[in-house]
């Protein structure tokens, strides 16, 4: 009875050390969709702000796209597969519940026997995963976490559904989270709207994604800005300190509405706003890191920039935090 | 708050959300046909009107607000 349990050494804080993304090769324009659905380019651009998106090939899977993004993130961090001791995949679009994607990502990247699990917080998955990864490192349970957001939404979309087929797309992105002396990842502000659990759903295994668009739009344009503001408050930074607003790319009008509220609350009118949905579509848990990596590649975002990220979606679930761009 | 005040307040909201000059937001105008406001913008207008006037405008009620006068009357009847 005298033995005491020892807890591991752990770093005081965490940072994102590397970032990478994968968009499938096939680009699908609005005009292409309009050949089979009753829609048109102007309507799609006005309603959701999308010009084109990427659809996965038959051979692209949640795991294969996630691994492609993960490989780039690990290299960007200056690490190798041998350094990764935990793989987390945020996804809500696996074709079957088991096996989960994280072990397959680890296998594809030859990461030897890491901890490996998936999380499903729908379109908030990246922010939930970042909080989980950061907390586990600060507890000493992991050293270098590969966090992947990967979605093959086209597996769960009715191609004839003019409301959803124009919005959702496929893709993946990944970050490597590691220990740090000073905090570069802030605390999460998260939660869910328990009176809206049945507004975005897949009814059964024969069904596709359905959403009550107007209800979700109203919720996103009114409830999400306060969550992002709370994340900045918890991180102890002023909204005016934020360089980049990286919202989940749900709908350009939602992104712009939230950004407008943040600016009204004190964010700089010159804040860089992620609008990657225009050429990537809505890729759920992958959308925030895809947007960030593409903005970094384009020179719109620089390493060290302070990013305010907010994810929100089915559940309805939301999560937000401040972090520095790697 | 008079109907004129509600109309003026609504005009400010419509201008901010949809970029339609507040002066064009007159009682007889149809949101869709005259002011070219789509259903998503109507949701944003409703959310802001709820804050400004202390009313609840659920989606099923919103669908009935075809003209600016419909909205003014609804807010007048339901405001706190």
CSV table of C-alpha atoms in Angstrom, one decimal:
chain,number,residue,atom,x,y,z
A,1,UNK,CA,0.0,0.0,0.0
A,2,UNK,CA,3.0,2.3,0.3
A,3,UNK,CA,3.9,2.5,-3.4
A,4,UNK,CA,3.0,5.9,-4.9
A,5,UNK,CA,2.3,6.4,-8.6
A,6,UNK,CA,4.7,8.7,-10.4
A,7,UNK,CA,3.4,11.2,-13.0
A,8,UNK,CA,5.6,12.0,-16.0
A,9,UNK,CA,7.7,15.1,-16.5
A,10,UNK,CA,5.9,17.5,-18.8
A,11,UNK,CA,6.4,20.7,-20.6
A,12,UNK,CA,4.7,23.9,-19.4
A,13,UNK,CA,3.3,24.8,-22.7
A,14,UNK,CA,2.8,23.7,-26.3
A,15,UNK,CA,3.2,24.9,-29.9
A,16,UNK,CA,2.3,23.9,-33.4
A,17,UNK,CA,5.7,22.9,-35.0
A,18,UNK,CA,4.6,21.9,-38.5
A,19,UNK,CA,1.6,22.1,-40.9
A,20,UNK,CA,0.7,20.4,-44.2
A,21,UNK,CA,-2.3,19.8,-46.3
A,22,UNK,CA,-3.6,17.6,-49.2
A,23,UNK,CA,-6.3,18.5,-51.7
A,24,UNK,CA,-7.4,15.8,-54.1
A,25,UNK,CA,-6.4,16.3,-57.7
A,26,UNK,CA,-9.8,16.6,-59.2
A,27,UNK,CA,-11.2,20.2,-59.3
A,28,UNK,CA,-15.0,20.4,-59.7
A,29,UNK,CA,-16.3,23.8,-60.9
A,30,UNK,CA,-19.8,25.1,-60.3
A,31,UNK,CA,-20.5,24.8,-64.0
A,32,UNK,CA,-19.7,21.1,-63.8
A,33,UNK,CA,-22.2,20.6,-60.9
A,34,UNK,CA,-24.8,22.6,-62.9
A,35,UNK,CA,-24.7,19.9,-65.6
A,36,UNK,CA,-26.4,17.4,-63.2
A,37,UNK,CA,-28.1,19.6,-60.5
A,38,UNK,CA,-30.6,22.4,-60.9
A,39,UNK,CA,-28.1,25.2,-59.9
A,40,UNK,CA,-25.8,27.7,-61.5
A,41,UNK,CA,-22.4,29.4,-60.9
A,42,UNK,CA,-23.9,32.7,-59.8
A,43,UNK,CA,-26.3,31.2,-57.3
A,44,UNK,CA,-23.6,29.1,-55.7
A,45,UNK,CA,-21.1,32.0,-55.5
A,46,UNK,CA,-23.8,34.3,-54.0
A,47,UNK,CA,-25.2,31.8,-51.5
A,48,UNK,CA,-22.1,30.0,-50.3
A,49,UNK,CA,-19.1,31.8,-51.9
A,50,UNK,CA,-17.7,28.7,-53.6
A,51,UNK,CA,-16.2,28.9,-57.1
A,52,UNK,CA,-14.7,25.4,-57.2
A,53,UNK,CA,-13.8,22.5,-54.9
A,54,UNK,CA,-11.8,19.3,-54.9
A,55,UNK,CA,-13.4,15.8,-55.0
A,56,UNK,CA,-11.5,12.7,-53.9
A,57,UNK,CA,-10.7,9.9,-56.4
A,58,UNK,CA,-12.0,6.4,-55.6
A,59,UNK,CA,-8.6,5.5,-54.3
A,60,UNK,CA,-8.3,8.5,-51.9
A,61,UNK,CA,-9.5,7.6,-48.4
A,62,UNK,CA,-9.7,9.5,-45.1
A,63,UNK,CA,-6.6,7.7,-44.1
A,64,UNK,CA,-4.6,8.2,-47.3
A,65,UNK,CA,-5.4,11.9,-47.6
A,66,UNK,CA,-4.6,12.3,-43.9
A,67,UNK,CA,-1.3,10.5,-44.3
A,68,UNK,CA,-0.4,12.7,-47.3
A,69,UNK,CA,-1.0,15.8,-45.2
A,70,UNK,CA,0.7,14.3,-42.1
A,71,UNK,CA,3.9,13.5,-44.1
A,72,UNK,CA,4.1,17.2,-45.0
A,73,UNK,CA,3.4,18.4,-41.5
A,74,UNK,CA,6.1,16.1,-40.0
A,75,UNK,CA,8.6,17.4,-42.5
A,76,UNK,CA,7.6,21.0,-41.9
A,77,UNK,CA,8.2,20.4,-38.2
A,78,UNK,CA,11.7,19.2,-39.0
A,79,UNK,CA,10.9,15.8,-37.5
A,80,UNK,CA,10.6,12.2,-38.8
A,81,UNK,CA,8.0,9.5,-38.2
A,82,UNK,CA,10.2,8.2,-35.4
A,83,UNK,CA,9.5,11.3,-33.4
A,84,UNK,CA,5.7,11.0,-33.4
A,85,UNK,CA,4.3,9.1,-30.4
A,86,UNK,CA,0.6,9.9,-30.8
A,87,UNK,CA,-1.7,10.2,-33.8
A,88,UNK,CA,-5.1,11.8,-33.6
A,89,UNK,CA,-7.4,11.9,-36.6
A,90,UNK,CA,-10.4,14.3,-36.5
A,91,UNK,CA,-13.0,13.0,-39.0
A,92,UNK,CA,-16.7,12.4,-39.3
A,93,UNK,CA,-16.7,10.8,-42.8
A,94,UNK,CA,-15.2,7.3,-42.4
A,95,UNK,CA,-17.1,4.8,-44.6
A,96,UNK,CA,-17.2,2.4,-41.6
A,97,UNK,CA,-16.6,3.0,-37.9
A,98,UNK,CA,-13.7,0.5,-37.6
A,99,UNK,CA,-10.9,0.3,-38.0
A,100,UNK,CA,-10.4,3.9,-37.1
A,101,UNK,CA,-8.3,6.2,-39.3
A,102,UNK,CA,-5.4,7.0,-36.9
A,103,UNK,CA,-3.9,3.5,-37.0
A,104,UNK,CA,-4.0,3.5,-40.8
A,105,UNK,CA,-2.4,6.9,-41.0
A,106,UNK,CA,0.3,5.7,-38.6
A,107,UNK,CA,0.8,2.6,-40.8
A,108,UNK,CA,1.0,4.6,-44.0
A,109,UNK,CA,3.6,6.9,-42.5
A,110,UNK,CA,5.5,4.1,-40.8
A,111,UNK,CA,5.0,5.6,-37.4
A,112,UNK,CA,5.9,2.7,-35.1
A,113,UNK,CA,3.2,1.9,-32.5
A,114,UNK,CA,2.1,5.3,-31.5
A,115,UNK,CA,-1.0,5.9,-29.5
A,116,UNK,CA,-3.7,6.3,-32.1
A,117,UNK,CA,-7.3,7.3,-31.9
A,118,UNK,CA,-10.0,9.3,-33.9
A,119,UNK,CA,-12.2,12.0,-32.6
A,120,UNK,CA,-15.5,13.1,-34.1
A,121,UNK,CA,-16.6,16.7,-33.3
A,122,UNK,CA,-17.7,17.2,-36.9
A,123,UNK,CA,-16.6,20.5,-38.3
A,124,UNK,CA,-15.3,21.6,-34.9
A,125,UNK,CA,-12.9,18.6,-35.0
A,126,UNK,CA,-9.7,20.4,-35.6
A,127,UNK,CA,-10.1,22.8,-32.6
A,128,UNK,CA,-11.2,19.9,-30.4
A,129,UNK,CA,-8.2,17.8,-31.6
A,130,UNK,CA,-5.8,20.7,-31.0
A,131,UNK,CA,-7.0,21.1,-27.5
A,132,UNK,CA,-6.7,17.3,-26.9
A,133,UNK,CA,-3.2,17.2,-28.3
A,134,UNK,CA,-2.1,20.2,-26.4
A,135,UNK,CA,-3.5,19.0,-23.1
A,136,UNK,CA,-2.0,15.5,-23.4
A,137,UNK,CA,1.5,17.0,-24.1
A,138,UNK,CA,1.1,19.3,-21.1
A,139,UNK,CA,0.1,16.3,-19.0
A,140,UNK,CA,3.2,14.4,-20.1
A,141,UNK,CA,1.2,11.7,-21.9
A,142,UNK,CA,2.7,12.4,-25.3
A,143,UNK,CA,5.7,14.3,-26.7
A,144,UNK,CA,5.0,14.9,-30.4
A,145,UNK,CA,1.4,14.6,-31.6
A,146,UNK,CA,0.4,14.3,-35.2
A,147,UNK,CA,-3.1,15.8,-35.4
A,148,UNK,CA,-4.9,15.2,-38.7
A,149,UNK,CA,-8.2,16.6,-40.0
A,150,UNK,CA,-9.3,14.5,-42.9
A,151,UNK,CA,-12.7,14.2,-44.7
A,152,UNK,CA,-14.2,12.4,-47.6
A,153,UNK,CA,-17.5,14.2,-47.5
A,154,UNK,CA,-18.5,13.1,-51.0
A,155,UNK,CA,-19.0,9.6,-49.6
A,156,UNK,CA,-21.9,11.0,-47.6
A,157,UNK,CA,-23.4,13.5,-50.0
A,158,UNK,CA,-26.3,12.8,-52.3
A,159,UNK,CA,-24.9,14.1,-55.6
A,160,UNK,CA,-28.4,15.2,-56.6
A,161,UNK,CA,-29.0,17.2,-53.4
A,162,UNK,CA,-28.7,20.8,-54.7
A,163,UNK,CA,-28.4,22.2,-51.1
A,164,UNK,CA,-25.5,20.1,-50.0
A,165,UNK,CA,-23.7,18.8,-53.1
A,166,UNK,CA,-22.5,22.3,-53.9
A,167,UNK,CA,-21.0,22.9,-50.4
A,168,UNK,CA,-19.1,19.9,-49.3
A,169,UNK,CA,-15.8,18.6,-50.6
A,170,UNK,CA,-12.8,16.4,-49.7
A,171,UNK,CA,-9.4,17.1,-48.3
A,172,UNK,CA,-7.0,16.8,-45.3
A,173,UNK,CA,-4.6,18.8,-43.3
A,174,UNK,CA,-2.3,18.0,-40.4
A,175,UNK,CA,-0.3,19.7,-37.7
A,176,UNK,CA,2.4,18.5,-35.4
A,177,UNK,CA,1.9,19.6,-31.8
A,178,UNK,CA,4.9,19.6,-29.5
A,179,UNK,CA,6.1,20.9,-26.1
A,180,UNK,CA,7.3,24.5,-25.7
A,181,UNK,CA,8.6,26.8,-23.0
A,182,UNK,CA,6.2,29.6,-23.7
A,183,UNK,CA,2.6,29.0,-24.8
A,184,UNK,CA,1.9,29.2,-28.5
A,185,UNK,CA,-1.5,27.4,-28.2
A,186,UNK,CA,-4.1,29.0,-26.0
A,187,UNK,CA,-6.9,27.4,-24.0
A,188,UNK,CA,-9.9,26.2,-25.8
A,189,UNK,CA,-13.4,27.8,-25.6
A,190,UNK,CA,-15.8,25.0,-26.5
A,191,UNK,CA,-19.2,23.6,-26.1
A,192,UNK,CA,-22.3,22.4,-27.9
A,193,UNK,CA,-25.9,23.6,-28.5
A,194,UNK,CA,-28.0,20.9,-26.9
A,195,UNK,CA,-31.2,22.3,-28.3
A,196,UNK,CA,-29.9,21.8,-31.8
A,197,UNK,CA,-28.7,18.2,-31.8
A,198,UNK,CA,-30.8,17.3,-34.8
A,199,UNK,CA,-30.1,20.1,-37.3
A,200,UNK,CA,-27.2,18.4,-39.2
A,201,UNK,CA,-27.2,14.7,-39.4
A,202,UNK,CA,-27.0,11.4,-41.3
A,203,UNK,CA,-30.2,9.5,-40.5
A,204,UNK,CA,-28.9,6.0,-41.1
A,205,UNK,CA,-26.3,4.1,-43.1
A,206,UNK,CA,-28.3,4.3,-46.3
A,207,UNK,CA,-28.7,8.1,-45.9
A,208,UNK,CA,-26.7,11.2,-46.8
A,209,UNK,CA,-25.9,14.4,-44.9
A,210,UNK,CA,-28.9,16.6,-44.2
A,211,UNK,CA,-28.9,20.0,-42.7
A,212,UNK,CA,-31.6,22.5,-41.8
A,213,UNK,CA,-29.7,25.3,-43.6
A,214,UNK,CA,-31.6,28.3,-42.3
A,215,UNK,CA,-31.4,27.2,-38.7
A,216,UNK,CA,-27.7,26.4,-38.9
A,217,UNK,CA,-27.0,29.7,-40.7
A,218,UNK,CA,-28.8,31.7,-38.0
A,219,UNK,CA,-27.0,29.8,-35.3
A,220,UNK,CA,-23.6,30.2,-36.9
A,221,UNK,CA,-24.0,33.9,-37.6
A,222,UNK,CA,-25.2,34.7,-34.1
A,223,UNK,CA,-23.6,32.2,-31.7
A,224,UNK,CA,-20.1,31.7,-33.0
A,225,UNK,CA,-18.5,35.2,-32.8
A,226,UNK,CA,-18.9,35.2,-29.0
A,227,UNK,CA,-17.1,31.9,-28.8
A,228,UNK,CA,-14.1,33.2,-30.7
A,229,UNK,CA,-14.1,36.3,-28.5
A,230,UNK,CA,-14.1,34.1,-25.5
A,231,UNK,CA,-11.2,32.1,-26.8
A,232,UNK,CA,-9.1,35.3,-27.2
A,233,UNK,CA,-10.1,36.3,-23.6
A,234,UNK,CA,-9.1,33.0,-22.2
A,235,UNK,CA,-5.7,33.2,-24.0
A,236,UNK,CA,-5.2,36.7,-22.5
A,237,UNK,CA,-4.8,38.4,-25.8
A,238,UNK,CA,-6.7,41.4,-27.2
A,239,UNK,CA,-8.7,41.0,-30.4
A,240,UNK,CA,-6.6,43.7,-31.8
A,241,UNK,CA,-3.5,41.5,-31.4
A,242,UNK,CA,-5.0,38.8,-33.7
A,243,UNK,CA,-3.3,38.7,-37.1
A,244,UNK,CA,-5.4,36.0,-38.8
A,245,UNK,CA,-9.0,34.9,-38.4
A,246,UNK,CA,-9.2,31.2,-39.5
A,247,UNK,CA,-12.9,30.2,-39.3
A,248,UNK,CA,-14.2,26.8,-40.3
A,249,UNK,CA,-15.0,27.3,-44.0
A,250,UNK,CA,-18.7,26.5,-43.7
A,251,UNK,CA,-20.0,29.2,-46.0
A,252,UNK,CA,-18.3,32.5,-47.1
A,253,UNK,CA,-21.3,34.5,-45.8
A,254,UNK,CA,-21.0,32.9,-42.4
A,255,UNK,CA,-17.2,33.6,-42.3
A,256,UNK,CA,-17.7,37.2,-43.3
A,257,UNK,CA,-20.6,37.7,-40.8
A,258,UNK,CA,-18.4,36.4,-37.9
A,259,UNK,CA,-15.4,38.4,-39.1
A,260,UNK,CA,-17.6,41.6,-39.2
A,261,UNK,CA,-18.6,41.0,-35.6
A,262,UNK,CA,-15.0,40.4,-34.5
A,263,UNK,CA,-14.0,43.7,-36.1
A,264,UNK,CA,-16.9,45.4,-34.4
A,265,UNK,CA,-15.7,43.9,-31.1
A,266,UNK,CA,-12.1,45.3,-31.5
A,267,UNK,CA,-10.3,43.1,-34.0
A,268,UNK,CA,-8.3,45.1,-36.6
A,269,UNK,CA,-10.2,46.0,-39.8
A,270,UNK,CA,-7.0,44.8,-41.6
A,271,UNK,CA,-7.1,41.3,-40.0
A,272,UNK,CA,-6.4,38.6,-42.5
A,273,UNK,CA,-9.5,36.5,-43.0
A,274,UNK,CA,-9.3,32.9,-44.3
A,275,UNK,CA,-11.6,32.6,-47.3
A,276,UNK,CA,-10.3,29.4,-48.6
A,277,UNK,CA,-13.8,28.0,-49.2
A,278,UNK,CA,-13.8,29.8,-52.5
A,279,UNK,CA,-11.5,27.2,-54.1
A,280,UNK,CA,-11.6,24.4,-51.5
A,281,UNK,CA,-15.3,24.1,-50.5
A,282,UNK,CA,-16.3,23.0,-47.1
A,283,UNK,CA,-14.0,20.2,-45.9
A,284,UNK,CA,-15.3,20.0,-42.3
A,285,UNK,CA,-12.6,19.2,-39.8
A,286,UNK,CA,-9.9,19.8,-42.4
A,287,UNK,CA,-11.0,23.3,-43.4
A,288,UNK,CA,-9.1,25.4,-40.9
A,289,UNK,CA,-5.6,23.8,-41.3
A,290,UNK,CA,-6.0,23.6,-45.1
A,291,UNK,CA,-6.9,27.3,-45.2
A,292,UNK,CA,-4.0,28.2,-42.9
A,293,UNK,CA,-1.4,26.2,-44.9
A,294,UNK,CA,-2.6,27.6,-48.2
A,295,UNK,CA,-2.5,31.1,-46.9
A,296,UNK,CA,1.0,30.5,-45.6
A,297,UNK,CA,2.1,29.2,-49.0
A,298,UNK,CA,0.6,32.2,-50.6
A,299,UNK,CA,2.5,34.5,-48.3
A,300,UNK,CA,-0.7,35.9,-46.8
A,301,UNK,CA,0.1,34.4,-43.4
A,302,UNK,CA,3.6,34.3,-41.8
A,303,UNK,CA,5.2,32.0,-39.3
A,304,UNK,CA,4.6,33.5,-35.8
A,305,UNK,CA,1.3,35.2,-36.8
A,306,UNK,CA,-1.3,35.1,-34.1
A,307,UNK,CA,-4.3,33.0,-35.4
A,308,UNK,CA,-7.8,32.9,-34.0
A,309,UNK,CA,-9.4,29.7,-35.1
A,310,UNK,CA,-13.0,28.7,-34.6
A,311,UNK,CA,-14.7,25.4,-35.7
A,312,UNK,CA,-18.4,24.8,-35.6
A,313,UNK,CA,-20.9,22.3,-37.1
A,314,UNK,CA,-23.0,19.2,-36.5
A,315,UNK,CA,-23.9,18.6,-32.9
A,316,UNK,CA,-24.2,21.5,-33.0
A,317,UNK,CA,-20.7,21.7,-31.7
A,318,UNK,CA,-18.2,24.6,-31.5
A,319,UNK,CA,-14.6,25.1,-30.4
A,320,UNK,CA,-12.1,27.9,-30.7
A,321,UNK,CA,-8.6,28.8,-29.7
A,322,UNK,CA,-5.7,31.2,-30.3
A,323,UNK,CA,-2.4,29.8,-31.6
A,324,UNK,CA,0.7,30.9,-33.4
A,325,UNK,CA,1.1,29.9,-37.0
A,326,UNK,CA,4.2,27.6,-37.4
B,1,UNK,CA,-40.8,53.5,-30.0
B,2,UNK,CA,-42.9,54.7,-32.9
B,3,UNK,CA,-43.4,53.0,-36.3
B,4,UNK,CA,-41.2,55.6,-37.8
B,5,UNK,CA,-38.4,54.7,-35.3
B,6,UNK,CA,-38.8,51.0,-36.1
B,7,UNK,CA,-38.7,51.8,-39.8
B,8,UNK,CA,-35.5,53.9,-39.4
B,9,UNK,CA,-33.9,51.2,-37.3
B,10,UNK,CA,-34.8,48.5,-39.7
B,11,UNK,CA,-33.4,50.6,-42.6
B,12,UNK,CA,-30.0,50.9,-40.8
B,13,UNK,CA,-29.9,47.1,-40.3
B,14,UNK,CA,-30.8,46.4,-44.0
B,15,UNK,CA,-28.1,48.8,-45.1
B,16,UNK,CA,-25.5,47.2,-42.9
B,17,UNK,CA,-26.4,43.6,-43.9
B,18,UNK,CA,-27.4,43.9,-47.5
B,19,UNK,CA,-25.8,47.2,-48.6
B,20,UNK,CA,-29.2,48.6,-49.6
B,21,UNK,CA,-29.3,52.4,-48.8
B,22,UNK,CA,-31.4,52.9,-45.7
B,23,UNK,CA,-33.4,55.6,-47.5
B,24,UNK,CA,-34.6,52.9,-50.0
B,25,UNK,CA,-36.1,50.8,-47.1
B,26,UNK,CA,-39.6,52.2,-47.2
B,27,UNK,CA,-42.8,50.5,-45.9
B,28,UNK,CA,-44.2,49.4,-49.3
B,29,UNK,CA,-41.1,47.7,-50.5
B,30,UNK,CA,-40.9,43.9,-50.8
B,31,UNK,CA,-37.6,42.6,-49.3
B,32,UNK,CA,-37.2,40.0,-52.1
B,33,UNK,CA,-38.6,41.7,-55.2
B,34,UNK,CA,-37.8,45.4,-54.6
B,35,UNK,CA,-34.7,45.3,-52.3
B,36,UNK,CA,-33.2,42.1,-53.8
B,37,UNK,CA,-32.6,40.6,-50.4
B,38,UNK,CA,-32.2,36.8,-50.3
B,39,UNK,CA,-33.3,34.4,-47.5
B,40,UNK,CA,-29.9,34.2,-45.9
B,41,UNK,CA,-29.7,38.0,-45.6
B,42,UNK,CA,-33.2,38.0,-44.2
B,43,UNK,CA,-31.9,35.7,-41.4
B,44,UNK,CA,-29.1,38.1,-40.6
B,45,UNK,CA,-31.5,41.0,-40.6
B,46,UNK,CA,-33.8,39.1,-38.3
B,47,UNK,CA,-31.0,38.3,-35.9
B,48,UNK,CA,-30.0,42.0,-35.7
B,49,UNK,CA,-33.6,43.1,-35.4
B,50,UNK,CA,-34.0,40.7,-32.5
B,51,UNK,CA,-31.1,42.4,-30.7
B,52,UNK,CA,-32.1,45.9,-31.6
B,53,UNK,CA,-35.9,45.7,-30.8
B,54,UNK,CA,-36.0,43.0,-28.2
B,55,UNK,CA,-38.3,40.7,-30.3
B,56,UNK,CA,-38.1,37.0,-31.2
B,57,UNK,CA,-38.4,36.4,-35.0
B,58,UNK,CA,-38.5,32.6,-35.5
B,59,UNK,CA,-37.8,31.2,-39.0
B,60,UNK,CA,-41.5,30.4,-39.6
B,61,UNK,CA,-42.5,33.9,-38.7
B,62,UNK,CA,-39.7,35.3,-40.8
B,63,UNK,CA,-41.1,33.6,-43.8
B,64,UNK,CA,-44.3,35.7,-43.5
B,65,UNK,CA,-42.5,39.0,-43.5
B,66,UNK,CA,-42.7,39.8,-47.2
B,67,UNK,CA,-42.6,43.6,-47.1
B,68,UNK,CA,-40.9,46.2,-44.9
B,69,UNK,CA,-44.3,47.1,-43.5
B,70,UNK,CA,-44.9,43.4,-42.5
B,71,UNK,CA,-41.6,43.6,-40.5
B,72,UNK,CA,-42.4,46.9,-38.9
B,73,UNK,CA,-45.9,45.7,-37.9
B,74,UNK,CA,-44.5,42.4,-36.5
B,75,UNK,CA,-41.8,44.2,-34.5
B,76,UNK,CA,-44.4,46.8,-33.3
B,77,UNK,CA,-46.7,43.9,-32.0
B,78,UNK,CA,-44.0,41.8,-30.4
B,79,UNK,CA,-41.4,44.2,-29.1
B,80,UNK,CA,-40.4,44.1,-25.5
